[in-house]
């Protein structure tokens, strides 16, 4: 990956809807050259997708939390692929330390959150931390 690839990635992280023509203007390459580089970055897995950033609160998901799970063995959350498809589960991370994994979850209400905790409890012991605010909701990755 060279400096032009890093610049393309930075531009796409700022606005993934930029056309190849606009990207080419910004990185000073022809549109076909930009298209080829972007396709190569996608094929190499450097660019893994394009997404809209959603304001959870505005979308009605007013309760967000990090849930640590202490579960191991056959009943582990990580062994059940269905959990990753639950609509409340935004991210699922396998971690080191006392917990097996950490989930970022979002629910419409505390009652819905409580139901989610009850569903998780069959896998082990959940421990939650409510998210009060998010001073850094997302930021682009700066590549070396």
Tab-separated table of N, CA, C and O in Angstrom, residues 6-18 46-56 90-91 93 104 131 133-143:
chain	number	residue	atom	x	y	z
A	6	UNK	N	-3.330	5.137	0.605
A	6	UNK	CA	-3.701	5.694	1.910
A	6	UNK	C	-4.579	6.937	1.748
A	6	UNK	O	-5.535	7.131	2.494
A	7	UNK	N	-4.273	7.757	0.756
A	7	UNK	CA	-5.091	8.945	0.495
A	7	UNK	C	-6.497	8.545	0.017
A	7	UNK	O	-7.496	9.115	0.457
A	8	UNK	N	-6.576	7.542	-0.847
A	8	UNK	CA	-7.878	7.042	-1.297
A	8	UNK	C	-8.701	6.537	-0.118
A	8	UNK	O	-9.894	6.838	-0.003
A	9	UNK	N	-8.067	5.787	0.753
A	9	UNK	CA	-8.763	5.255	1.931
A	9	UNK	C	-9.248	6.393	2.823
A	9	UNK	O	-10.384	6.374	3.304
A	10	UNK	N	-8.412	7.387	3.019
A	10	UNK	CA	-8.814	8.527	3.847
A	10	UNK	C	-10.011	9.247	3.227
A	10	UNK	O	-10.965	9.594	3.931
A	11	UNK	N	-9.978	9.451	1.924
A	11	UNK	CA	-11.088	10.134	1.249
A	11	UNK	C	-12.370	9.312	1.333
A	11	UNK	O	-13.449	9.851	1.592
A	12	UNK	N	-12.273	8.003	1.129
A	12	UNK	CA	-13.467	7.149	1.183
A	12	UNK	C	-14.028	7.035	2.595
A	12	UNK	O	-15.239	6.911	2.769
A	13	UNK	N	-13.161	7.080	3.599
A	13	UNK	CA	-13.661	7.075	4.975
A	13	UNK	C	-14.404	8.366	5.293
A	13	UNK	O	-15.368	8.357	6.046
A	14	UNK	N	-13.983	9.450	4.681
A	14	UNK	CA	-14.672	10.723	4.878
A	14	UNK	C	-16.016	10.753	4.177
A	14	UNK	O	-16.986	11.311	4.688
A	15	UNK	N	-16.085	10.139	2.990
A	15	UNK	CA	-17.339	10.088	2.232
A	15	UNK	C	-17.253	8.921	1.255
A	15	UNK	O	-16.656	9.034	0.179
A	16	UNK	N	-17.861	7.804	1.622
A	16	UNK	CA	-17.794	6.592	0.801
A	16	UNK	C	-18.615	6.711	-0.479
A	16	UNK	O	-18.535	5.843	-1.339
A	17	UNK	N	-19.387	7.778	-0.607
A	17	UNK	CA	-20.220	7.956	-1.798
A	17	UNK	C	-19.541	8.780	-2.886
A	17	UNK	O	-20.146	9.078	-3.911
A	18	UNK	N	-18.271	9.117	-2.696
A	18	UNK	CA	-17.553	9.882	-3.722
A	18	UNK	C	-17.458	9.078	-5.010
A	18	UNK	O	-17.200	7.876	-4.991
A	46	UNK	N	-8.732	-4.784	2.301
A	46	UNK	CA	-8.429	-3.550	3.032
A	46	UNK	C	-9.711	-2.741	3.196
A	46	UNK	O	-10.028	-2.273	4.286
A	47	UNK	N	-10.460	-2.596	2.126
A	47	UNK	CA	-11.796	-1.994	2.193
A	47	UNK	C	-12.772	-3.158	2.259
A	47	UNK	O	-12.899	-3.929	1.309
A	48	UNK	N	-13.445	-3.279	3.394
A	48	UNK	CA	-14.322	-4.434	3.594
A	48	UNK	C	-15.800	-4.122	3.396
A	48	UNK	O	-16.629	-5.023	3.470
A	49	UNK	N	-16.141	-2.863	3.159
A	49	UNK	CA	-17.534	-2.522	2.919
A	49	UNK	C	-17.751	-1.030	2.990
A	49	UNK	O	-16.842	-0.263	3.345
A	50	UNK	N	-18.951	-0.635	2.653
A	50	UNK	CA	-19.359	0.770	2.672
A	50	UNK	C	-20.635	0.832	3.492
A	50	UNK	O	-21.559	0.051	3.264
A	51	UNK	N	-20.686	1.756	4.446
A	51	UNK	CA	-21.786	1.771	5.394
A	51	UNK	C	-22.285	3.184	5.659
A	51	UNK	O	-21.523	4.136	5.590
A	52	UNK	N	-23.552	3.260	6.025
A	52	UNK	CA	-24.114	4.523	6.506
A	52	UNK	C	-23.960	4.541	8.024
A	52	UNK	O	-24.184	3.532	8.687
A	53	UNK	N	-23.553	5.654	8.584
A	53	UNK	CA	-23.472	5.804	10.033
A	53	UNK	C	-24.853	6.220	10.533
A	53	UNK	O	-25.394	7.234	10.085
A	54	UNK	N	-25.391	5.456	11.457
A	54	UNK	CA	-26.740	5.688	11.955
A	54	UNK	C	-26.670	6.264	13.363
A	54	UNK	O	-25.945	5.758	14.218
A	55	UNK	N	-27.439	7.304	13.610
A	55	UNK	CA	-27.585	7.852	14.954
A	55	UNK	C	-28.602	6.976	15.671
A	55	UNK	O	-29.799	7.004	15.348
A	56	UNK	N	-28.143	6.171	16.608
A	56	UNK	CA	-29.009	5.199	17.275
A	56	UNK	C	-30.174	5.862	17.983
A	56	UNK	O	-31.312	5.390	17.912
A	90	UNK	N	-24.969	-5.184	18.013
A	90	UNK	CA	-24.312	-4.392	16.983
A	90	UNK	C	-22.888	-4.859	16.717
A	90	UNK	O	-22.400	-4.786	15.591
A	91	UNK	N	-22.219	-5.294	17.785
A	91	UNK	CA	-20.860	-5.825	17.660
A	91	UNK	C	-20.677	-6.927	18.692
A	91	UNK	O	-21.279	-6.879	19.770
A	93	UNK	N	-17.325	-9.003	20.326
A	93	UNK	CA	-15.864	-9.089	20.360
A	93	UNK	C	-15.438	-10.210	21.300
A	93	UNK	O	-15.893	-10.265	22.446
A	104	UNK	N	-21.602	-5.018	22.026
A	104	UNK	CA	-22.185	-3.684	21.981
A	104	UNK	C	-23.619	-3.907	21.550
A	104	UNK	O	-23.869	-4.497	20.491
A	131	UNK	N	-24.096	2.861	28.282
A	131	UNK	CA	-23.380	3.932	27.600
A	131	UNK	C	-24.160	5.221	27.823
A	131	UNK	O	-25.312	5.334	27.395
A	133	UNK	N	-22.889	8.496	27.067
A	133	UNK	CA	-22.659	9.361	25.912
A	133	UNK	C	-21.490	8.792	25.134
A	133	UNK	O	-20.764	7.929	25.622
A	134	UNK	N	-21.316	9.280	23.920
A	134	UNK	CA	-20.255	8.785	23.054
A	134	UNK	C	-19.490	9.971	22.487
A	134	UNK	O	-19.811	10.474	21.404
A	135	UNK	N	-18.480	10.450	23.215
A	135	UNK	CA	-17.716	11.607	22.745
A	135	UNK	C	-17.004	11.374	21.406
A	135	UNK	O	-16.809	12.307	20.647
A	136	UNK	N	-16.628	10.130	21.111
A	136	UNK	CA	-16.014	9.797	19.823
A	136	UNK	C	-16.854	8.679	19.211
A	136	UNK	O	-16.579	7.505	19.425
A	137	UNK	N	-17.886	9.013	18.452
A	137	UNK	CA	-18.776	7.986	17.928
A	137	UNK	C	-18.145	7.135	16.830
A	137	UNK	O	-18.467	5.971	16.673
A	138	UNK	N	-17.273	7.720	16.058
A	138	UNK	CA	-16.588	7.028	14.975
A	138	UNK	C	-15.507	7.959	14.481
A	138	UNK	O	-15.659	9.180	14.523
A	139	UNK	N	-14.431	7.400	14.039
A	139	UNK	CA	-13.416	8.224	13.408
A	139	UNK	C	-12.676	7.380	12.389
A	139	UNK	O	-12.602	6.153	12.517
A	140	UNK	N	-12.141	8.016	11.371
A	140	UNK	CA	-11.438	7.258	10.342
A	140	UNK	C	-10.134	6.662	10.877
A	140	UNK	O	-9.520	7.215	11.794
A	141	UNK	N	-9.759	5.558	10.311
A	141	UNK	CA	-8.493	4.914	10.646
A	141	UNK	C	-7.385	5.658	9.928
A	141	UNK	O	-7.484	5.921	8.722
A	142	UNK	N	-6.353	6.031	10.649
A	142	UNK	CA	-5.185	6.669	10.025
A	142	UNK	C	-4.125	5.611	9.816
A	142	UNK	O	-3.603	5.028	10.771
A	143	UNK	N	-3.844	5.328	8.568
A	143	UNK	CA	-2.881	4.290	8.233
A	143	UNK	C	-1.463	4.840	8.257
A	143	UNK	O	-1.224	5.970	7.832
